[in-house]
GROMACS .gro file of C-alpha atoms in nm:
model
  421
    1UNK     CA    1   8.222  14.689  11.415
    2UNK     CA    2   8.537  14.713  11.624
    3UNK     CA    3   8.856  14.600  11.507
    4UNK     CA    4   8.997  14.323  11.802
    5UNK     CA    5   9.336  14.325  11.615
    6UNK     CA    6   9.346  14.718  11.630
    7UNK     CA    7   9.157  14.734  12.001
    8UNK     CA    8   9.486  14.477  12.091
    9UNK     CA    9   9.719  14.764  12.010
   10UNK     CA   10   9.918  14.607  11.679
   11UNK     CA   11  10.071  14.897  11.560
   12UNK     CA   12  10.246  14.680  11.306
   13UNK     CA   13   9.925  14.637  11.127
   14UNK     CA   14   9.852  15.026  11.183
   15UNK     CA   15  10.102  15.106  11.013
   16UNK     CA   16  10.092  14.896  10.685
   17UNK     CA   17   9.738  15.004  10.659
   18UNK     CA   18   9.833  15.402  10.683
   19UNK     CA   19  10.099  15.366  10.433
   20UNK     CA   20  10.089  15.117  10.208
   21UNK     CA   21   9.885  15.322   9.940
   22UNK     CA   22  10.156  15.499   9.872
   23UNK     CA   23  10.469  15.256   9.997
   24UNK     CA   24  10.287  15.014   9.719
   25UNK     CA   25  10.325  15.318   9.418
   26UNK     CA   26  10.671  15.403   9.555
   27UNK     CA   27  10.805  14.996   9.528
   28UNK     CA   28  10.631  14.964   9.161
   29UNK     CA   29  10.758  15.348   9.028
   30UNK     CA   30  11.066  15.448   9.201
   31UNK     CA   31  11.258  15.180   9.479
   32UNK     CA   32  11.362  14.817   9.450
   33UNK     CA   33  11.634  14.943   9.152
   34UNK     CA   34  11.811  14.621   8.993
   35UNK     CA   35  12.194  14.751   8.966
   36UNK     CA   36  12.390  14.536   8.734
   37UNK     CA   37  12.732  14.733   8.776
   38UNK     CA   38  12.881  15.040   9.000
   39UNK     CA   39  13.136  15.258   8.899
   40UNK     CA   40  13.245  15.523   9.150
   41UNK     CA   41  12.875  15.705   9.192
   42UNK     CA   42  12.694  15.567   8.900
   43UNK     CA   43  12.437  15.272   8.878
   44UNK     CA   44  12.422  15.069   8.578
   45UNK     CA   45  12.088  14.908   8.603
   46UNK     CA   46  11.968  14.609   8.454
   47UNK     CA   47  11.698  14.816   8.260
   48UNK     CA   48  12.015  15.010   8.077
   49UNK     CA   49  11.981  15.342   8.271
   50UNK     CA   50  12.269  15.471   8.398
   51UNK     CA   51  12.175  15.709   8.767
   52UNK     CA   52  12.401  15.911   8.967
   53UNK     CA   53  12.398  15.750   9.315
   54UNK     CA   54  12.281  15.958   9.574
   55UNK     CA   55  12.083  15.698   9.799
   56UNK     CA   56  12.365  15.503   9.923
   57UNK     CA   57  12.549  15.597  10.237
   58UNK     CA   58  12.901  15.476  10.106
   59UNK     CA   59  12.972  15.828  10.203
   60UNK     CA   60  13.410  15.776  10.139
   61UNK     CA   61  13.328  15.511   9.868
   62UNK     CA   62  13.547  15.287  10.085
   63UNK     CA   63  13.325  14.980  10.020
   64UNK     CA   64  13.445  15.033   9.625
   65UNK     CA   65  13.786  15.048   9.705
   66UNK     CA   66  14.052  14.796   9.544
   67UNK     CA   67  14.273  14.700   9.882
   68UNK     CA   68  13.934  14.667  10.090
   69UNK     CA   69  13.756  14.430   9.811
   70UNK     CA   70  14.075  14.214   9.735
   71UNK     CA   71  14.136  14.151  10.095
   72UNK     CA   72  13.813  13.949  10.121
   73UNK     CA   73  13.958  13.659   9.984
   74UNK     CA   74  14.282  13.662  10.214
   75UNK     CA   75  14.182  13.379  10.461
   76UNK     CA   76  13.860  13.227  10.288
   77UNK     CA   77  14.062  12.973  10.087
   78UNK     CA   78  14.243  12.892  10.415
   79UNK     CA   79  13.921  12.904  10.674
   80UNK     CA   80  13.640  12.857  10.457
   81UNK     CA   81  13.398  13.153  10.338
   82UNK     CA   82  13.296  13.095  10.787
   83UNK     CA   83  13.342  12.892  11.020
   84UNK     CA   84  12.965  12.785  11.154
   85UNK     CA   85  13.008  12.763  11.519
   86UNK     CA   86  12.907  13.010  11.787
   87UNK     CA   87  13.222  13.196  11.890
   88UNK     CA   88  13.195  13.126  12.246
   89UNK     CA   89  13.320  12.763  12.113
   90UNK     CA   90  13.616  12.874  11.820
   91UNK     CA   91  13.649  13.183  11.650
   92UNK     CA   92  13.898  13.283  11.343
   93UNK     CA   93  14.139  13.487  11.447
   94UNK     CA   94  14.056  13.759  11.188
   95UNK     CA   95  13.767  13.854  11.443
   96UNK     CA   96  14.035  13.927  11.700
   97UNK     CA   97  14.248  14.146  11.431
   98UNK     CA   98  13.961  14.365  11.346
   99UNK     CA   99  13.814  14.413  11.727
  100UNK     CA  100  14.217  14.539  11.820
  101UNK     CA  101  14.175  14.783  11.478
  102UNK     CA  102  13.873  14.924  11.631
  103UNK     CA  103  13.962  14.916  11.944
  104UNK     CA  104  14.254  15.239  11.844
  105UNK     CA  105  13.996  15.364  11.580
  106UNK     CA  106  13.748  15.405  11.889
  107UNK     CA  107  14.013  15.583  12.110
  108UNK     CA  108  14.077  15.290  12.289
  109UNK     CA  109  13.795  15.156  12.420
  110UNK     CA  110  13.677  14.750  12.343
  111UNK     CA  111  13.467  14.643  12.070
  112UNK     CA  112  13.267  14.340  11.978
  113UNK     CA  113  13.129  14.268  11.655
  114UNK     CA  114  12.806  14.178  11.544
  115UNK     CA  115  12.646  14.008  11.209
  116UNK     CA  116  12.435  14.379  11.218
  117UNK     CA  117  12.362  14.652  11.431
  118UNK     CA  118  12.029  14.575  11.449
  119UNK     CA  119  12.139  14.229  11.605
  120UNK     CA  120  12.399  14.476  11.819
  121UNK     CA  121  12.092  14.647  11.954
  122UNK     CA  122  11.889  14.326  11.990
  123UNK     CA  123  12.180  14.154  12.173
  124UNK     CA  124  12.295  14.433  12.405
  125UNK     CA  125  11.984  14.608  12.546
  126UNK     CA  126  11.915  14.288  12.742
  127UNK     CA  127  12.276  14.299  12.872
  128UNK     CA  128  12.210  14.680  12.990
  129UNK     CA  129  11.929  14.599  13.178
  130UNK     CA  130  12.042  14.322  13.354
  131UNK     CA  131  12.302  14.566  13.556
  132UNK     CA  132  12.552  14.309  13.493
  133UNK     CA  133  12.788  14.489  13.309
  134UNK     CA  134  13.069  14.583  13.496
  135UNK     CA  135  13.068  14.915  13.394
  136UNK     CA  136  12.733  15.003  13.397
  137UNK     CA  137  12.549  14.897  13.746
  138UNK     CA  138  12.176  14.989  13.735
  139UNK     CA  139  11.987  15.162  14.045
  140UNK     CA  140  11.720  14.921  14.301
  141UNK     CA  141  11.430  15.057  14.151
  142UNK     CA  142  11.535  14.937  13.756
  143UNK     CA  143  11.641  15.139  13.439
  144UNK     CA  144  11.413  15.443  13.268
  145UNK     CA  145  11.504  15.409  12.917
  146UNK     CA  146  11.500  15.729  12.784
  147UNK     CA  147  11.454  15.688  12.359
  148UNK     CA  148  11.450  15.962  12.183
  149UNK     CA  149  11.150  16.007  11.923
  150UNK     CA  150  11.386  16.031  11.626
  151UNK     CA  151  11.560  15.735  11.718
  152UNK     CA  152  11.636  15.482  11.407
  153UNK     CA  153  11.378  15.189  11.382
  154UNK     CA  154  11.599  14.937  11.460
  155UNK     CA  155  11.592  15.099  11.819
  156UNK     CA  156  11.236  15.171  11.839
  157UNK     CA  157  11.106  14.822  11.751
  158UNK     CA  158  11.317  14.751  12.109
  159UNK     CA  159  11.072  14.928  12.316
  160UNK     CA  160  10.880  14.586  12.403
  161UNK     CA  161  11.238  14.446  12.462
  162UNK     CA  162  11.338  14.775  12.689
  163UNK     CA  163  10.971  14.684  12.887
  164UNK     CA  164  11.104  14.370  12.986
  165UNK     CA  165  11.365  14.518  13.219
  166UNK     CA  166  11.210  14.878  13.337
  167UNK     CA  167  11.008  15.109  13.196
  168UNK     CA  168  11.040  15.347  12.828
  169UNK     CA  169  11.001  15.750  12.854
  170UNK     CA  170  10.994  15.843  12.464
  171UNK     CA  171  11.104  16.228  12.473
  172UNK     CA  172  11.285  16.486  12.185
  173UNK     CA  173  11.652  16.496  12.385
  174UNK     CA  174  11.674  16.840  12.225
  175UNK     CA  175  11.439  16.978  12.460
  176UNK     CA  176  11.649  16.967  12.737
  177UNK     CA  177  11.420  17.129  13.004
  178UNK     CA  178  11.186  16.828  12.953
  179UNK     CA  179  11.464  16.579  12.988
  180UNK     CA  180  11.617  16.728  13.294
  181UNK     CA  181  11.281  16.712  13.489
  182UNK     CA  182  11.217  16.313  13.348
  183UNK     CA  183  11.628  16.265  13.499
  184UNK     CA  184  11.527  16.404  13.845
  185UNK     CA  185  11.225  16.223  13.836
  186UNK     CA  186  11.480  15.903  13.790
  187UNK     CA  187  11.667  15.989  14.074
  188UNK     CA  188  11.409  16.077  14.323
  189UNK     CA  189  11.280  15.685  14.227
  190UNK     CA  190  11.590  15.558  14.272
  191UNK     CA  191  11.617  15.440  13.889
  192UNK     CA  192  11.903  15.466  13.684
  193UNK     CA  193  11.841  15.712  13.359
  194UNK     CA  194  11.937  15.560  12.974
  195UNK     CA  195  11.933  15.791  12.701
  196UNK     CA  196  11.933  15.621  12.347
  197UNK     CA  197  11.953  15.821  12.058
  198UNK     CA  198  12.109  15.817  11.686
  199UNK     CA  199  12.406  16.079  11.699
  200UNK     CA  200  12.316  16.215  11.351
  201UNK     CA  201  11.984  16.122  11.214
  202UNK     CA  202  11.922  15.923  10.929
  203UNK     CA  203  11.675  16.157  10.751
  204UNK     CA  204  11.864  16.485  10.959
  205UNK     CA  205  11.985  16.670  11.247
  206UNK     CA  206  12.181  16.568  11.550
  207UNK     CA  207  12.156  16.508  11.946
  208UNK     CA  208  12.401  16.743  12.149
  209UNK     CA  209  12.657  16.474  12.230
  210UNK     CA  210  12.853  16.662  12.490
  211UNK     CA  211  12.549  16.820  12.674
  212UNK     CA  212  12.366  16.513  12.710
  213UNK     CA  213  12.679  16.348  12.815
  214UNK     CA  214  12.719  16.596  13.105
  215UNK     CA  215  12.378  16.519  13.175
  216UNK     CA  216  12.389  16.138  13.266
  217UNK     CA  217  12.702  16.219  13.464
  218UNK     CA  218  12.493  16.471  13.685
  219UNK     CA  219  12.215  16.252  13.718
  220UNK     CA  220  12.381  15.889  13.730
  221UNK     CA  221  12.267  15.784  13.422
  222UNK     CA  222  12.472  15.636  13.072
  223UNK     CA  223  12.446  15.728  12.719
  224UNK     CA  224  12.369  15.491  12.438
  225UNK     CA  225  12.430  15.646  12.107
  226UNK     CA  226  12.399  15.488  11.786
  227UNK     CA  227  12.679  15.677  11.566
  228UNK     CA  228  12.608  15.503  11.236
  229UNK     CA  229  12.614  15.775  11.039
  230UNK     CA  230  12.934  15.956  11.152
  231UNK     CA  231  13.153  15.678  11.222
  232UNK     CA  232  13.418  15.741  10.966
  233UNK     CA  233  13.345  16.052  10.840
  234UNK     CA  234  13.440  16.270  11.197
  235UNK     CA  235  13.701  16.275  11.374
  236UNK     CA  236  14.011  16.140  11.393
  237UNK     CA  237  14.097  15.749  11.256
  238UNK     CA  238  13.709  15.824  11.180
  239UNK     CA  239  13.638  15.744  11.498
  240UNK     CA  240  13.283  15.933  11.425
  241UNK     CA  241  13.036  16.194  11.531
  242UNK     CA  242  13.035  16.134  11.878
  243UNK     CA  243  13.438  16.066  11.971
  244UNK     CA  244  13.503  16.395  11.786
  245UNK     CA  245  13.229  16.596  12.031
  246UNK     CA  246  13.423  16.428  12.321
  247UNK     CA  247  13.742  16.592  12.264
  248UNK     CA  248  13.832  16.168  12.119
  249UNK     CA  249  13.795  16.031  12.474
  250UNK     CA  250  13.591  15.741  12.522
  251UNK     CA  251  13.424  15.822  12.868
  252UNK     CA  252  13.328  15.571  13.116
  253UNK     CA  253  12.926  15.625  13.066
  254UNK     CA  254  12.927  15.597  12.675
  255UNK     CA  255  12.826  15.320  12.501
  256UNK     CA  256  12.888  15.360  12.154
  257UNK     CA  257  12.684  15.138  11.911
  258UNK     CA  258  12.770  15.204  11.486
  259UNK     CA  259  12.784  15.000  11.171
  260UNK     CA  260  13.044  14.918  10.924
  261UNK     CA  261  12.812  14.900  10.665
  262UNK     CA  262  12.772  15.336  10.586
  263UNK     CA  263  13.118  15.473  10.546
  264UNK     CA  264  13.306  15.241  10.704
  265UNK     CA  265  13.272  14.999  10.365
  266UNK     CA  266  13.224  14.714  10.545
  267UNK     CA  267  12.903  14.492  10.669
  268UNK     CA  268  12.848  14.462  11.064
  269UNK     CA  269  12.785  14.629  11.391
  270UNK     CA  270  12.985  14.698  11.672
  271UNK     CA  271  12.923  14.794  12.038
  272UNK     CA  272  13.251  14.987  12.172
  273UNK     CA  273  13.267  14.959  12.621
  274UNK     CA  274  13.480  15.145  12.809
  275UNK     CA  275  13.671  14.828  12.965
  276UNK     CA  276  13.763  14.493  12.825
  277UNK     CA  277  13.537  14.339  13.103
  278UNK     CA  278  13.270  14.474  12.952
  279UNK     CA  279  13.317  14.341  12.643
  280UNK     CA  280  13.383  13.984  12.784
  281UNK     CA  281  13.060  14.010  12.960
  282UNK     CA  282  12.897  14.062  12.579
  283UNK     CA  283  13.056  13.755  12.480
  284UNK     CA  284  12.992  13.546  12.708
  285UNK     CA  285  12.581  13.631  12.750
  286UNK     CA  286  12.465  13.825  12.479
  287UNK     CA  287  12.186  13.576  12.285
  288UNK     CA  288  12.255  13.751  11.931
  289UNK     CA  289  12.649  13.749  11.969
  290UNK     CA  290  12.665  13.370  12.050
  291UNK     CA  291  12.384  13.241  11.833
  292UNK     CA  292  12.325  13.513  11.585
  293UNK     CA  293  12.623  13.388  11.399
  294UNK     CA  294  12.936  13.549  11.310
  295UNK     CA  295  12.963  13.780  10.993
  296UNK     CA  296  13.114  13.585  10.703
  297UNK     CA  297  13.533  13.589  10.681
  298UNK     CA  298  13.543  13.727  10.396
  299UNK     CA  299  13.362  14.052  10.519
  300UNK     CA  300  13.621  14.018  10.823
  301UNK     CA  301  13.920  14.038  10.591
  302UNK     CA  302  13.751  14.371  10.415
  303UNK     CA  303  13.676  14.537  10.709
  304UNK     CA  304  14.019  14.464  10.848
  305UNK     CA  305  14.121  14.648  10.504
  306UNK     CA  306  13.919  14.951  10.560
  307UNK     CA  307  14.042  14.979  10.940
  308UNK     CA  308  14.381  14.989  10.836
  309UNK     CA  309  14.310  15.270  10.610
  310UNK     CA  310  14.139  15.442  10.875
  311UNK     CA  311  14.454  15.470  11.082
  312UNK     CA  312  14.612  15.642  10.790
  313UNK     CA  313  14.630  15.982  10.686
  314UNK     CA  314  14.454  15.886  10.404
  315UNK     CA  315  14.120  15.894  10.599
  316UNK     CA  316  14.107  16.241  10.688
  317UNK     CA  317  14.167  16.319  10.329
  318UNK     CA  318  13.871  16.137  10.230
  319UNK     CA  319  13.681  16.318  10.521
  320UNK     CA  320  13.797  16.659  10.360
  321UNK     CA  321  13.684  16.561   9.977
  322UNK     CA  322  13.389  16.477  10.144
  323UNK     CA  323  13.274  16.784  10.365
  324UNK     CA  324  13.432  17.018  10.048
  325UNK     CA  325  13.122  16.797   9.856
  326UNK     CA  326  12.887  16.888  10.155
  327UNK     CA  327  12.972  17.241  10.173
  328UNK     CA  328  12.951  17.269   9.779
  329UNK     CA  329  12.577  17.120   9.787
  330UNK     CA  330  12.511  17.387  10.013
  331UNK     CA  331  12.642  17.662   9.844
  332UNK     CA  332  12.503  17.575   9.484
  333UNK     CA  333  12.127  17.437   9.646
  334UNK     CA  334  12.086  17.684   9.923
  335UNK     CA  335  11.893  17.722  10.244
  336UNK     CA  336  11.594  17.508  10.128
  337UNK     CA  337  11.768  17.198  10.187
  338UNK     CA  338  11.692  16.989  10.495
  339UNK     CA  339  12.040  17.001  10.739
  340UNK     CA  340  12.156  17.327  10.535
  341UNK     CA  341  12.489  17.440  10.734
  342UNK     CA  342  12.518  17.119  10.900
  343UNK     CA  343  12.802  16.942  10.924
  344UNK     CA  344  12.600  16.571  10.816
  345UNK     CA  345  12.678  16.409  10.453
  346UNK     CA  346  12.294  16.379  10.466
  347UNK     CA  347  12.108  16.672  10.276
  348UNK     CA  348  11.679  16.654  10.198
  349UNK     CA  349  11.414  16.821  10.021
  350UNK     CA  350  11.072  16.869  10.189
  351UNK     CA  351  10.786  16.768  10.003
  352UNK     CA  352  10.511  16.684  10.225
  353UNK     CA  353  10.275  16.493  10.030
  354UNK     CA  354  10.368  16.128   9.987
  355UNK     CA  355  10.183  16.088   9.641
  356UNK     CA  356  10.401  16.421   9.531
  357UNK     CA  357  10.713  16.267   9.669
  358UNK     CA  358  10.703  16.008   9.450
  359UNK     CA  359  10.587  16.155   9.174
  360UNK     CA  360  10.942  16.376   9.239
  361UNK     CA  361  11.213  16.113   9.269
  362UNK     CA  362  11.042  15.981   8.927
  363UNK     CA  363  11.129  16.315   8.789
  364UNK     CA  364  11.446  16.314   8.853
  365UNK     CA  365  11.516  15.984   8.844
  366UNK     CA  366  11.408  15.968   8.468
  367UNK     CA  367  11.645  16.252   8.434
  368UNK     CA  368  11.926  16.021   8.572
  369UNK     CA  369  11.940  16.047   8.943
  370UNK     CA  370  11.871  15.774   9.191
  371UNK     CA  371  11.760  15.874   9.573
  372UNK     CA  372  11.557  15.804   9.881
  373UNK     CA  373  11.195  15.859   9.925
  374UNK     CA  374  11.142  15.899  10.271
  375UNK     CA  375  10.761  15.876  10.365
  376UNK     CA  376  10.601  15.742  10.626
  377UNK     CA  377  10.634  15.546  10.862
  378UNK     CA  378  11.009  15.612  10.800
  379UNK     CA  379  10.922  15.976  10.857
  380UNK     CA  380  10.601  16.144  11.028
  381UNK     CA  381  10.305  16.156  10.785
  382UNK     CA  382  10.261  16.406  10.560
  383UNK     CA  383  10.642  16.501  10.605
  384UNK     CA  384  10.760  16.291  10.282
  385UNK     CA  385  11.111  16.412  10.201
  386UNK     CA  386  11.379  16.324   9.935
  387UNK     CA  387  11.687  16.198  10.100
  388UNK     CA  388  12.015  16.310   9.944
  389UNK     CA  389  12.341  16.119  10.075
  390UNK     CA  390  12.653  16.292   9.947
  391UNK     CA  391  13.003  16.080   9.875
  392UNK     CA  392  13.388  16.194   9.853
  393UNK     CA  393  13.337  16.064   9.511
  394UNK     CA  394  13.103  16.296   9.335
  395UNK     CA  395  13.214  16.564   9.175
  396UNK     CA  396  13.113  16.909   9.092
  397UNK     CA  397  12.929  16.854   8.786
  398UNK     CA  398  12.757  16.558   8.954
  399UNK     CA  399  12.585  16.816   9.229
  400UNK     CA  400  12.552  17.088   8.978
  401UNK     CA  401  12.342  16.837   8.753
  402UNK     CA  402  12.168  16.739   9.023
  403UNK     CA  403  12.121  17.073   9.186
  404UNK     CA  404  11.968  17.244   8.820
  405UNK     CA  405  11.711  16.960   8.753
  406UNK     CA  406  11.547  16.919   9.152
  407UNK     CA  407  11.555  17.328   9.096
  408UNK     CA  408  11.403  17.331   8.744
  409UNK     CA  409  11.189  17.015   8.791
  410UNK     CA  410  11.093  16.971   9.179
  411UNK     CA  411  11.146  17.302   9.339
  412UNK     CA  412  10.941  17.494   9.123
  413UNK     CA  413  10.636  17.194   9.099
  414UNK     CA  414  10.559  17.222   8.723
  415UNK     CA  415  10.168  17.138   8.652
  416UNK     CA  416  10.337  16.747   8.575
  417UNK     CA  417  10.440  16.719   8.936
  418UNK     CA  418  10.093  16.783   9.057
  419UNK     CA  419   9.919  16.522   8.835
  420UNK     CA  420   9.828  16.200   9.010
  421UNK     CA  421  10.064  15.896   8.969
   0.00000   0.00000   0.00000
């Protein structure tokens, strides 16, 4: 008998039903920690074990920092903890404080802020495709929207969204000669080109910023790259990943998407435009800016905190502690570890099996470690990884600890680690 809810194409369902033997094992044995109390990189957890954190990507450990947590209380007793209109109709003026902080941390380009980059993503594709935007006119024939395959989920679960206003080309934008004949293709149709990719991917690697950038300025095109990851933690002010490989220009095709939630130590998202009439345009039409509601105050006055360090000194010597942790990992670990040499606080270790994966990050988190287990659909089948995000704030012992138990434990799969769960 045929499945009808399968035959329809619900690849929701697909995927709960491929993964959720093992999702189910990993949520009962290894994820859904209950922290009680954090102190620099350790979790206290309400069971009384005490892990060295190396799942979150508070990759400065600005989000623990005194000046940005105290500032959330600066305007709440004066405006309320927010003020529950849309912000076409009133807005505190905090919002306007932190968008002019981002504004220089972004090399001068115009930022809104969203509740989430996932609402960022939500709310501005629709803009994009309407050809609306000032800066960014689309072609007669509609946009391509080129998405790369290792794009986060948050922009993959837009592909429905992207249908609505031209047509979706999935493609790996490392493999340039592919892309190059798809951007002709585009031009010869009279259709304006989109590529959409994370700048440094969650689980590893990274896009070639300033090559694809070239690229959409030979072929008429704009780049829309989600720098979560490396916002803060590259370049100068932290402007990120992307602003760095651009020489810290903001260019008139880029549109820059990021969080403040990573290492930022903040919660929201932010699309950066190259011209304030862009950014208007946002605010005046995008659905999840004016009825998505605006992040509350007191995560306003904190980020407004974290900016300011930003556009200090200070931040680059966090980014040093932090790339001197990165380059440590490396050298103690070795070439088995998933973005070895790369310049990413984001480090792995291929498993494969999703059963063993789990059974791994048990291992070592009984031995007092806490980290991702990336399995599918988060990763492709079969390819189940532990994800390792380094901080400024561990130290030496904490990766040598770490380092000597995956080695003695995982690496060398003792008979233990090949027993069913």
């Amino acid at each position: 008998m045929v499945n009808s809810t399968a035959k329809s194409g619900n690849w929701q369902k697909k995927r709960i039903l491929d993964s959720k033997g093992f999702q189910n094992i990993a949520f009962d044995e290894v994820n859904e920690l209950l922290i009680r109390e954090r102190a620099g990189r350790k979790l206290f957890l309400t069971s009384g074990e005490v892990l060295i954190d190396f799942i979150s990507c508070s990759y400065l450990g600005l989000d623990l920092d005194k000046r940005v947590i105290e500032a959330s209380s600066n305007n709440i007793y004066k405006c309320g903890v927010t003020f529950p209109a849309a912000r076409t109709r009133a807005v505190v003026e905090s919002f306007g404080v932190l968008e002019t902080l981002l504004n220089k941390i972004f090399c001068d380009s115009f930022s809104t802020i969203f509740s989430s980059l996932h609402l960022a993503h939500l709310g501005f594709i629709p803009m994009l495709g309407s050809g609306e935007l000032p800066s960014f006119p689309i072609n007669s024939n509609g946009p391509v929207f080129i998405v790369d395959k290792n794009a986060h989920a948050s922009i993959q679960i837009n592909r429905a969204l992207m249908m609505q206003f031209g047509t979706v080309e999935i493609i790996n934008l490392v493999e340039t000669h592919a892309l190059e004949v798809l951007l002709k293709n585009c031009v010869a149709n009279q259709q304006t080109p989109i590529m959409i990719a994370d700048s440094i991917g969650s689980m590893g690697g990274s896009v070639p910023v300033t090559l694809l950038y070239s690229l959409v300025e030979k072929y008429d095109g704009y780049l829309y790259l989600d720098d979560a990851h490396g916002t803060s933690v590259f370049g100068r002010y932290g402007c990120g990943y992307v602003l760095e490989c651009l020489d810290h220009f903001f260019p008139k095709r880029l549109i820059l998407a990021s969080s403040l939630s990573k290492a930022f130590g903040g919660v929201a998202g932010v699309i950066a435009l190259p011209t304030h009439a862009d950014s208007k345009m946002i605010k005046r039409y995008s659905q999840t800016y004016i009825f998505g509601g605006p992040p509350p105050l007191s995560i306003i006055d904190s980020a407004i905190a974290s900016a300011r360090i930003h556009l200090t000194e200070e931040i680059r010597q966090l980014q040093d502690k932090l790339w001197d942790n990165v380059k440590y990992f490396d050298e103690v670990f070795g070439s088995r570890a998933i973005n070895y040499g790369v310049k990413s606080p984001i480090r792995g270790i291929l498993i494969g099996d999703e059963f063993k994966t789990i059974k791994a990050a048990k291992i070592l988190q009984r031995e007092g470690f806490a980290l991702t287990t990336a399995m599918y659909p988060t990763v492709e089948k079969g390819k189940g990884m532990l994800r390792v995000a380094l901080s400024a704030l561990h130290t030496k012992e904490d990766i040598d600890r770490f380092c000597a138990f995956s080695e003695s434990s995982v690496i060398k799969y003792p008979k233990s680690y090949e027993n069913t769960i």
